[in-house]
Amino acid sequence: MSGKFWLYSGLLVIVLALVGVGIWFVLKPVDKVEIPETDPWVVMDISYLEEGTQSQLSIYDDGTVIYWEDTGLPGALSPNPTRTWRTGTLDSGKMVDLSELLNTIGYNDLEEYYLSPAVSANGTVIIEDNYIKIAVDNENTVTAHGYFTPMTSSQFYPLPDPLAELREKLDDIIENNTKEALVED
């Protein structure tokens, strides 16, 4: 009887240990986003609260790329807040390409603010509503307001050429150099 007692006790301990390990795996977030401690080299913020979306792309000097997008924010047609994280890395060649593009379009000489025809020149611009902002080295920031239109509208206001080209490049980096890492509700 004593041998069976120890056998059953040992099996019970093993089962409890396995259940504990299983609970630990379920509760411990496996996917997490590692954000470098340094400031990003390039940051692109896009806010379009009329459609309930905001996003940010950050590219760091070491090639780390972090992108998050919030959808379903209050004001959206179907509010259900979700944040999707995408991460990746740019190799040195792609970092050089981006740097050359910034030089080619004369990024440091761009205007600080661009207003679309949708924004009245006499009206007050509210940054939180509808903008794209691109910053390089935390120093030079270019902001464009009013270049998005509601999905229900037929109007479209394209970004001015140098910003459109830069946004296209940054969107390409998001699409081709990052993978979904985490989705949060």
mmCIF file with all atom_site columns, C-alpha atoms in Angstrom:
data_model
loop_
_atom_site.group_PDB
_atom_site.id
_atom_site.type_symbol
_atom_site.label_atom_id
_atom_site.label_alt_id
_atom_site.label_comp_id
_atom_site.label_asym_id
_atom_site.label_entity_id
_atom_site.label_seq_id
_atom_site.pdbx_PDB_ins_code
_atom_site.Cartn_x
_atom_site.Cartn_y
_atom_site.Cartn_z
_atom_site.occupancy
_atom_site.B_iso_or_equiv
_atom_site.pdbx_formal_charge
_atom_site.auth_seq_id
_atom_site.auth_comp_id
_atom_site.auth_asym_id
_atom_site.auth_atom_id
_atom_site.pdbx_PDB_model_num
ATOM 1   C CA . MET A 1 1   ? 0.000   0.000  0.000   1.00 0.00 ? 1   MET A CA 1
ATOM 2   C CA . SER A 1 2   ? 2.833   2.367  0.792   1.00 0.00 ? 2   SER A CA 1
ATOM 3   C CA . GLY A 1 3   ? 4.288   1.926  -2.717  1.00 0.00 ? 3   GLY A CA 1
ATOM 4   C CA . LYS A 1 4   ? 0.953   2.789  -4.381  1.00 0.00 ? 4   LYS A CA 1
ATOM 5   C CA . PHE A 1 5   ? 0.591   5.841  -2.139  1.00 0.00 ? 5   PHE A CA 1
ATOM 6   C CA . TRP A 1 6   ? 3.955   7.204  -3.254  1.00 0.00 ? 6   TRP A CA 1
ATOM 7   C CA . LEU A 1 7   ? 3.241   6.355  -6.889  1.00 0.00 ? 7   LEU A CA 1
ATOM 8   C CA . TYR A 1 8   ? -0.121  8.170  -6.835  1.00 0.00 ? 8   TYR A CA 1
ATOM 9   C CA . SER A 1 9   ? 1.361   11.088 -4.904  1.00 0.00 ? 9   SER A CA 1
ATOM 10  C CA . GLY A 1 10  ? 4.184   11.369 -7.448  1.00 0.00 ? 10  GLY A CA 1
ATOM 11  C CA . LEU A 1 11  ? 1.729   11.252 -10.365 1.00 0.00 ? 11  LEU A CA 1
ATOM 12  C CA . LEU A 1 12  ? -0.424  13.908 -8.683  1.00 0.00 ? 12  LEU A CA 1
ATOM 13  C CA . VAL A 1 13  ? 2.617   16.177 -8.274  1.00 0.00 ? 13  VAL A CA 1
ATOM 14  C CA . ILE A 1 14  ? 3.571   15.691 -11.937 1.00 0.00 ? 14  ILE A CA 1
ATOM 15  C CA . VAL A 1 15  ? 0.010   16.450 -13.122 1.00 0.00 ? 15  VAL A CA 1
ATOM 16  C CA . LEU A 1 16  ? -0.150  19.592 -10.973 1.00 0.00 ? 16  LEU A CA 1
ATOM 17  C CA . ALA A 1 17  ? 3.241   20.698 -12.291 1.00 0.00 ? 17  ALA A CA 1
ATOM 18  C CA . LEU A 1 18  ? 2.112   20.183 -15.901 1.00 0.00 ? 18  LEU A CA 1
ATOM 19  C CA . VAL A 1 19  ? -1.120  22.114 -15.262 1.00 0.00 ? 19  VAL A CA 1
ATOM 20  C CA . GLY A 1 20  ? 0.923   24.934 -13.698 1.00 0.00 ? 20  GLY A CA 1
ATOM 21  C CA . VAL A 1 21  ? 3.281   25.055 -16.704 1.00 0.00 ? 21  VAL A CA 1
ATOM 22  C CA . GLY A 1 22  ? 0.281   25.055 -19.060 1.00 0.00 ? 22  GLY A CA 1
ATOM 23  C CA . ILE A 1 23  ? -1.331  27.963 -17.222 1.00 0.00 ? 23  ILE A CA 1
ATOM 24  C CA . TRP A 1 24  ? 1.988   29.841 -17.300 1.00 0.00 ? 24  TRP A CA 1
ATOM 25  C CA . PHE A 1 25  ? 2.220   29.411 -21.098 1.00 0.00 ? 25  PHE A CA 1
ATOM 26  C CA . VAL A 1 26  ? -1.362  30.622 -21.562 1.00 0.00 ? 26  VAL A CA 1
ATOM 27  C CA . LEU A 1 27  ? -0.978  33.698 -19.345 1.00 0.00 ? 27  LEU A CA 1
ATOM 28  C CA . LYS A 1 28  ? 2.554   34.679 -20.410 1.00 0.00 ? 28  LYS A CA 1
ATOM 29  C CA . PRO A 1 29  ? 2.473   36.789 -23.599 1.00 0.00 ? 29  PRO A CA 1
ATOM 30  C CA . VAL A 1 30  ? 4.687   34.947 -26.062 1.00 0.00 ? 30  VAL A CA 1
ATOM 31  C CA . ASP A 1 31  ? 4.634   37.722 -28.645 1.00 0.00 ? 31  ASP A CA 1
ATOM 32  C CA . LYS A 1 32  ? 5.938   41.014 -27.401 1.00 0.00 ? 32  LYS A CA 1
ATOM 33  C CA . VAL A 1 33  ? 7.397   43.969 -29.186 1.00 0.00 ? 33  VAL A CA 1
ATOM 34  C CA . GLU A 1 34  ? 10.922  44.998 -28.239 1.00 0.00 ? 34  GLU A CA 1
ATOM 35  C CA . ILE A 1 35  ? 11.273  48.776 -28.650 1.00 0.00 ? 35  ILE A CA 1
ATOM 36  C CA . PRO A 1 36  ? 14.859  50.105 -28.788 1.00 0.00 ? 36  PRO A CA 1
ATOM 37  C CA . GLU A 1 37  ? 15.845  52.513 -26.028 1.00 0.00 ? 37  GLU A CA 1
ATOM 38  C CA . THR A 1 38  ? 17.235  55.056 -28.512 1.00 0.00 ? 38  THR A CA 1
ATOM 39  C CA . ASP A 1 39  ? 15.156  57.670 -30.311 1.00 0.00 ? 39  ASP A CA 1
ATOM 40  C CA . PRO A 1 40  ? 13.904  56.662 -33.761 1.00 0.00 ? 40  PRO A CA 1
ATOM 41  C CA . TRP A 1 41  ? 15.598  58.056 -36.858 1.00 0.00 ? 41  TRP A CA 1
ATOM 42  C CA . VAL A 1 42  ? 12.381  58.414 -38.901 1.00 0.00 ? 42  VAL A CA 1
ATOM 43  C CA . VAL A 1 43  ? 8.834   58.573 -37.510 1.00 0.00 ? 43  VAL A CA 1
ATOM 44  C CA . MET A 1 44  ? 5.629   58.760 -39.534 1.00 0.00 ? 44  MET A CA 1
ATOM 45  C CA . ASP A 1 45  ? 2.395   59.450 -37.611 1.00 0.00 ? 45  ASP A CA 1
ATOM 46  C CA . ILE A 1 46  ? -0.936  59.225 -39.384 1.00 0.00 ? 46  ILE A CA 1
ATOM 47  C CA . SER A 1 47  ? -4.164  60.220 -37.682 1.00 0.00 ? 47  SER A CA 1
ATOM 48  C CA . TYR A 1 48  ? -7.539  59.943 -39.307 1.00 0.00 ? 48  TYR A CA 1
ATOM 49  C CA . LEU A 1 49  ? -9.961  59.967 -36.425 1.00 0.00 ? 49  LEU A CA 1
ATOM 50  C CA . GLU A 1 50  ? -12.994 60.475 -38.690 1.00 0.00 ? 50  GLU A CA 1
ATOM 51  C CA . GLU A 1 51  ? -12.442 56.884 -39.801 1.00 0.00 ? 51  GLU A CA 1
ATOM 52  C CA . GLY A 1 52  ? -11.265 55.780 -36.336 1.00 0.00 ? 52  GLY A CA 1
ATOM 53  C CA . THR A 1 53  ? -7.622  55.036 -37.237 1.00 0.00 ? 53  THR A CA 1
ATOM 54  C CA . GLN A 1 54  ? -4.195  56.137 -36.066 1.00 0.00 ? 54  GLN A CA 1
ATOM 55  C CA . SER A 1 55  ? -0.796  54.642 -36.822 1.00 0.00 ? 55  SER A CA 1
ATOM 56  C CA . GLN A 1 56  ? 2.899   55.186 -36.279 1.00 0.00 ? 56  GLN A CA 1
ATOM 57  C CA . LEU A 1 57  ? 5.956   53.903 -38.098 1.00 0.00 ? 57  LEU A CA 1
ATOM 58  C CA . SER A 1 58  ? 9.340   54.180 -36.357 1.00 0.00 ? 58  SER A CA 1
ATOM 59  C CA . ILE A 1 59  ? 12.652  53.355 -38.031 1.00 0.00 ? 59  ILE A CA 1
ATOM 60  C CA . TYR A 1 60  ? 15.739  53.237 -35.822 1.00 0.00 ? 60  TYR A CA 1
ATOM 61  C CA . ASP A 1 61  ? 19.416  53.765 -36.694 1.00 0.00 ? 61  ASP A CA 1
ATOM 62  C CA . ASP A 1 62  ? 20.122  50.029 -36.337 1.00 0.00 ? 62  ASP A CA 1
ATOM 63  C CA . GLY A 1 63  ? 17.455  49.198 -38.952 1.00 0.00 ? 63  GLY A CA 1
ATOM 64  C CA . THR A 1 64  ? 14.743  48.165 -36.492 1.00 0.00 ? 64  THR A CA 1
ATOM 65  C CA . VAL A 1 65  ? 11.268  48.903 -37.857 1.00 0.00 ? 65  VAL A CA 1
ATOM 66  C CA . ILE A 1 66  ? 8.229   49.101 -35.568 1.00 0.00 ? 66  ILE A CA 1
ATOM 67  C CA . TYR A 1 67  ? 4.750   49.891 -36.853 1.00 0.00 ? 67  TYR A CA 1
ATOM 68  C CA . TRP A 1 68  ? 1.499   49.985 -34.923 1.00 0.00 ? 68  TRP A CA 1
ATOM 69  C CA . GLU A 1 69  ? -1.983  50.735 -36.158 1.00 0.00 ? 69  GLU A CA 1
ATOM 70  C CA . ASP A 1 70  ? -5.051  51.450 -34.055 1.00 0.00 ? 70  ASP A CA 1
ATOM 71  C CA . THR A 1 71  ? -8.389  50.769 -35.730 1.00 0.00 ? 71  THR A CA 1
ATOM 72  C CA . GLY A 1 72  ? -11.965 50.977 -34.507 1.00 0.00 ? 72  GLY A CA 1
ATOM 73  C CA . LEU A 1 73  ? -11.318 54.036 -32.355 1.00 0.00 ? 73  LEU A CA 1
ATOM 74  C CA . PRO A 1 74  ? -14.267 56.128 -31.160 1.00 0.00 ? 74  PRO A CA 1
ATOM 75  C CA . GLY A 1 75  ? -15.727 57.929 -34.166 1.00 0.00 ? 75  GLY A CA 1
ATOM 76  C CA . ALA A 1 76  ? -15.273 54.913 -36.432 1.00 0.00 ? 76  ALA A CA 1
ATOM 77  C CA . LEU A 1 77  ? -18.219 53.460 -38.319 1.00 0.00 ? 77  LEU A CA 1
ATOM 78  C CA . SER A 1 78  ? -17.863 50.238 -36.308 1.00 0.00 ? 78  SER A CA 1
ATOM 79  C CA . PRO A 1 79  ? -15.918 50.970 -33.107 1.00 0.00 ? 79  PRO A CA 1
ATOM 80  C CA . ASN A 1 80  ? -13.953 48.000 -31.804 1.00 0.00 ? 80  ASN A CA 1
ATOM 81  C CA . PRO A 1 81  ? -10.521 49.289 -30.733 1.00 0.00 ? 81  PRO A CA 1
ATOM 82  C CA . THR A 1 82  ? -7.664  47.062 -31.871 1.00 0.00 ? 82  THR A CA 1
ATOM 83  C CA . ARG A 1 83  ? -3.927  47.735 -32.017 1.00 0.00 ? 83  ARG A CA 1
ATOM 84  C CA . THR A 1 84  ? -1.879  45.709 -34.475 1.00 0.00 ? 84  THR A CA 1
ATOM 85  C CA . TRP A 1 85  ? 1.917   45.688 -34.131 1.00 0.00 ? 85  TRP A CA 1
ATOM 86  C CA . ARG A 1 86  ? 4.261   44.863 -37.020 1.00 0.00 ? 86  ARG A CA 1
ATOM 87  C CA . THR A 1 87  ? 8.027   44.595 -36.628 1.00 0.00 ? 87  THR A CA 1
ATOM 88  C CA . GLY A 1 88  ? 10.971  44.013 -38.917 1.00 0.00 ? 88  GLY A CA 1
ATOM 89  C CA . THR A 1 89  ? 14.451  45.092 -39.905 1.00 0.00 ? 89  THR A CA 1
ATOM 90  C CA . LEU A 1 90  ? 15.949  47.102 -42.752 1.00 0.00 ? 90  LEU A CA 1
ATOM 91  C CA . ASP A 1 91  ? 19.352  46.034 -44.016 1.00 0.00 ? 91  ASP A CA 1
ATOM 92  C CA . SER A 1 92  ? 22.059  48.651 -44.526 1.00 0.00 ? 92  SER A CA 1
ATOM 93  C CA . GLY A 1 93  ? 21.261  48.933 -48.250 1.00 0.00 ? 93  GLY A CA 1
ATOM 94  C CA . LYS A 1 94  ? 17.630  49.854 -47.587 1.00 0.00 ? 94  LYS A CA 1
ATOM 95  C CA . MET A 1 95  ? 18.698  52.311 -44.884 1.00 0.00 ? 95  MET A CA 1
ATOM 96  C CA . VAL A 1 96  ? 20.998  53.980 -47.428 1.00 0.00 ? 96  VAL A CA 1
ATOM 97  C CA . ASP A 1 97  ? 18.161  54.021 -50.010 1.00 0.00 ? 97  ASP A CA 1
ATOM 98  C CA . LEU A 1 98  ? 15.866  55.781 -47.534 1.00 0.00 ? 98  LEU A CA 1
ATOM 99  C CA . SER A 1 99  ? 18.584  58.273 -46.613 1.00 0.00 ? 99  SER A CA 1
ATOM 100 C CA . GLU A 1 100 ? 19.223  59.002 -50.306 1.00 0.00 ? 100 GLU A CA 1
ATOM 101 C CA . LEU A 1 101 ? 15.491  59.521 -50.897 1.00 0.00 ? 101 LEU A CA 1
ATOM 102 C CA . LEU A 1 102 ? 15.374  62.048 -48.046 1.00 0.00 ? 102 LEU A CA 1
ATOM 103 C CA . ASN A 1 103 ? 18.284  63.906 -49.684 1.00 0.00 ? 103 ASN A CA 1
ATOM 104 C CA . THR A 1 104 ? 16.821  63.636 -53.204 1.00 0.00 ? 104 THR A CA 1
ATOM 105 C CA . ILE A 1 105 ? 13.469  65.162 -52.245 1.00 0.00 ? 105 ILE A CA 1
ATOM 106 C CA . GLY A 1 106 ? 15.224  67.836 -50.171 1.00 0.00 ? 106 GLY A CA 1
ATOM 107 C CA . TYR A 1 107 ? 13.459  66.817 -46.983 1.00 0.00 ? 107 TYR A CA 1
ATOM 108 C CA . ASN A 1 108 ? 15.260  69.404 -44.833 1.00 0.00 ? 108 ASN A CA 1
ATOM 109 C CA . ASP A 1 109 ? 14.002  72.176 -47.139 1.00 0.00 ? 109 ASP A CA 1
ATOM 110 C CA . LEU A 1 110 ? 10.330  71.141 -47.157 1.00 0.00 ? 110 LEU A CA 1
ATOM 111 C CA . GLU A 1 111 ? 7.743   73.426 -45.612 1.00 0.00 ? 111 GLU A CA 1
ATOM 112 C CA . GLU A 1 112 ? 6.793   72.709 -42.026 1.00 0.00 ? 112 GLU A CA 1
ATOM 113 C CA . TYR A 1 113 ? 3.020   72.601 -42.752 1.00 0.00 ? 113 TYR A CA 1
ATOM 114 C CA . TYR A 1 114 ? 0.946   71.688 -45.796 1.00 0.00 ? 114 TYR A CA 1
ATOM 115 C CA . LEU A 1 115 ? -2.809  72.348 -45.902 1.00 0.00 ? 115 LEU A CA 1
ATOM 116 C CA . SER A 1 116 ? -5.086  70.631 -48.416 1.00 0.00 ? 116 SER A CA 1
ATOM 117 C CA . PRO A 1 117 ? -7.953  72.449 -50.143 1.00 0.00 ? 117 PRO A CA 1
ATOM 118 C CA . ALA A 1 118 ? -10.223 70.648 -47.633 1.00 0.00 ? 118 ALA A CA 1
ATOM 119 C CA . VAL A 1 119 ? -8.818  72.831 -44.827 1.00 0.00 ? 119 VAL A CA 1
ATOM 120 C CA . SER A 1 120 ? -9.919  76.439 -44.815 1.00 0.00 ? 120 SER A CA 1
ATOM 121 C CA . ALA A 1 121 ? -6.954  78.812 -44.666 1.00 0.00 ? 121 ALA A CA 1
ATOM 122 C CA . ASN A 1 122 ? -8.972  80.985 -42.276 1.00 0.00 ? 122 ASN A CA 1
ATOM 123 C CA . GLY A 1 123 ? -10.042 78.093 -40.054 1.00 0.00 ? 123 GLY A CA 1
ATOM 124 C CA . THR A 1 124 ? -8.219  76.615 -37.113 1.00 0.00 ? 124 THR A CA 1
ATOM 125 C CA . VAL A 1 125 ? -6.343  73.414 -37.855 1.00 0.00 ? 125 VAL A CA 1
ATOM 126 C CA . ILE A 1 126 ? -6.875  70.713 -35.253 1.00 0.00 ? 126 ILE A CA 1
ATOM 127 C CA . ILE A 1 127 ? -3.879  68.399 -35.347 1.00 0.00 ? 127 ILE A CA 1
ATOM 128 C CA . GLU A 1 128 ? -5.658  65.500 -33.640 1.00 0.00 ? 128 GLU A CA 1
ATOM 129 C CA . ASP A 1 129 ? -8.208  65.075 -36.421 1.00 0.00 ? 129 ASP A CA 1
ATOM 130 C CA . ASN A 1 130 ? -6.646  64.409 -39.771 1.00 0.00 ? 130 ASN A CA 1
ATOM 131 C CA . TYR A 1 131 ? -2.935  64.578 -40.490 1.00 0.00 ? 131 TYR A CA 1
ATOM 132 C CA . ILE A 1 132 ? 0.238   62.871 -41.579 1.00 0.00 ? 132 ILE A CA 1
ATOM 133 C CA . LYS A 1 133 ? 3.400   63.931 -39.774 1.00 0.00 ? 133 LYS A CA 1
ATOM 134 C CA . ILE A 1 134 ? 6.899   62.806 -40.696 1.00 0.00 ? 134 ILE A CA 1
ATOM 135 C CA . ALA A 1 135 ? 9.895   63.576 -38.482 1.00 0.00 ? 135 ALA A CA 1
ATOM 136 C CA . VAL A 1 136 ? 13.558  62.850 -39.150 1.00 0.00 ? 136 VAL A CA 1
ATOM 137 C CA . ASP A 1 137 ? 16.138  62.846 -36.346 1.00 0.00 ? 137 ASP A CA 1
ATOM 138 C CA . ASN A 1 138 ? 13.543  64.322 -33.947 1.00 0.00 ? 138 ASN A CA 1
ATOM 139 C CA . GLU A 1 139 ? 14.388  67.707 -35.478 1.00 0.00 ? 139 GLU A CA 1
ATOM 140 C CA . ASN A 1 140 ? 12.805  68.250 -38.862 1.00 0.00 ? 140 ASN A CA 1
ATOM 141 C CA . THR A 1 141 ? 9.061   67.656 -38.834 1.00 0.00 ? 141 THR A CA 1
ATOM 142 C CA . VAL A 1 142 ? 6.695   68.074 -41.762 1.00 0.00 ? 142 VAL A CA 1
ATOM 143 C CA . THR A 1 143 ? 2.940   67.935 -41.165 1.00 0.00 ? 143 THR A CA 1
ATOM 144 C CA . ALA A 1 144 ? 0.220   67.754 -43.807 1.00 0.00 ? 144 ALA A CA 1
ATOM 145 C CA . HIS A 1 145 ? -3.410  68.398 -42.825 1.00 0.00 ? 145 HIS A CA 1
ATOM 146 C CA . GLY A 1 146 ? -6.596  67.475 -44.655 1.00 0.00 ? 146 GLY A CA 1
ATOM 147 C CA . TYR A 1 147 ? -5.201  65.013 -47.187 1.00 0.00 ? 147 TYR A CA 1
ATOM 148 C CA . PHE A 1 148 ? -7.614  62.229 -46.286 1.00 0.00 ? 148 PHE A CA 1
ATOM 149 C CA . THR A 1 149 ? -11.285 62.095 -47.099 1.00 0.00 ? 149 THR A CA 1
ATOM 150 C CA . PRO A 1 150 ? -14.076 60.064 -45.515 1.00 0.00 ? 150 PRO A CA 1
ATOM 151 C CA . MET A 1 151 ? -14.681 56.686 -47.152 1.00 0.00 ? 151 MET A CA 1
ATOM 152 C CA . THR A 1 152 ? -18.185 57.917 -47.976 1.00 0.00 ? 152 THR A CA 1
ATOM 153 C CA . SER A 1 153 ? -16.847 60.914 -49.943 1.00 0.00 ? 153 SER A CA 1
ATOM 154 C CA . SER A 1 154 ? -15.759 60.995 -53.577 1.00 0.00 ? 154 SER A CA 1
ATOM 155 C CA . GLN A 1 155 ? -13.270 63.806 -52.906 1.00 0.00 ? 155 GLN A CA 1
ATOM 156 C CA . PHE A 1 156 ? -9.582  63.001 -52.795 1.00 0.00 ? 156 PHE A CA 1
ATOM 157 C CA . TYR A 1 157 ? -6.759  65.368 -51.950 1.00 0.00 ? 157 TYR A CA 1
ATOM 158 C CA . PRO A 1 158 ? -3.388  63.855 -52.868 1.00 0.00 ? 158 PRO A CA 1
ATOM 159 C CA . LEU A 1 159 ? -0.319  64.699 -50.804 1.00 0.00 ? 159 LEU A CA 1
ATOM 160 C CA . PRO A 1 160 ? 2.099   67.176 -52.404 1.00 0.00 ? 160 PRO A CA 1
ATOM 161 C CA . ASP A 1 161 ? 4.734   65.433 -54.528 1.00 0.00 ? 161 ASP A CA 1
ATOM 162 C CA . PRO A 1 162 ? 7.730   65.170 -52.206 1.00 0.00 ? 162 PRO A CA 1
ATOM 163 C CA . LEU A 1 163 ? 5.581   63.957 -49.308 1.00 0.00 ? 163 LEU A CA 1
ATOM 164 C CA . ALA A 1 164 ? 3.647   61.555 -51.527 1.00 0.00 ? 164 ALA A CA 1
ATOM 165 C CA . GLU A 1 165 ? 6.893   59.954 -52.707 1.00 0.00 ? 165 GLU A CA 1
ATOM 166 C CA . LEU A 1 166 ? 8.216   59.659 -49.140 1.00 0.00 ? 166 LEU A CA 1
ATOM 167 C CA . ARG A 1 167 ? 4.935   58.220 -47.850 1.00 0.00 ? 167 ARG A CA 1
ATOM 168 C CA . GLU A 1 168 ? 4.938   55.679 -50.692 1.00 0.00 ? 168 GLU A CA 1
ATOM 169 C CA . LYS A 1 169 ? 8.448   54.595 -49.688 1.00 0.00 ? 169 LYS A CA 1
ATOM 170 C CA . LEU A 1 170 ? 7.509   54.328 -45.999 1.00 0.00 ? 170 LEU A CA 1
ATOM 171 C CA . ASP A 1 171 ? 4.320   52.396 -46.841 1.00 0.00 ? 171 ASP A CA 1
ATOM 172 C CA . ASP A 1 172 ? 6.469   50.026 -48.929 1.00 0.00 ? 172 ASP A CA 1
ATOM 173 C CA . ILE A 1 173 ? 8.754   49.474 -45.921 1.00 0.00 ? 173 ILE A CA 1
ATOM 174 C CA . ILE A 1 174 ? 5.711   48.617 -43.761 1.00 0.00 ? 174 ILE A CA 1
ATOM 175 C CA . GLU A 1 175 ? 4.327   46.241 -46.372 1.00 0.00 ? 175 GLU A CA 1
ATOM 176 C CA . ASN A 1 176 ? 7.537   44.464 -47.387 1.00 0.00 ? 176 ASN A CA 1
ATOM 177 C CA . ASN A 1 177 ? 9.832   44.678 -44.357 1.00 0.00 ? 177 ASN A CA 1
ATOM 178 C CA . THR A 1 178 ? 7.547   43.979 -41.387 1.00 0.00 ? 178 THR A CA 1
ATOM 179 C CA . LYS A 1 179 ? 5.460   41.080 -40.161 1.00 0.00 ? 179 LYS A CA 1
ATOM 180 C CA . GLU A 1 180 ? 2.565   41.075 -37.740 1.00 0.00 ? 180 GLU A CA 1
ATOM 181 C CA . ALA A 1 181 ? 3.923   40.543 -34.241 1.00 0.00 ? 181 ALA A CA 1
ATOM 182 C CA . LEU A 1 182 ? 1.005   41.200 -31.899 1.00 0.00 ? 182 LEU A CA 1
ATOM 183 C CA . VAL A 1 183 ? -2.678  42.143 -31.934 1.00 0.00 ? 183 VAL A CA 1
ATOM 184 C CA . GLU A 1 184 ? -4.205  43.783 -28.851 1.00 0.00 ? 184 GLU A CA 1
ATOM 185 C CA . ASP A 1 185 ? -7.834  44.571 -28.093 1.00 0.00 ? 185 ASP A CA 1
#
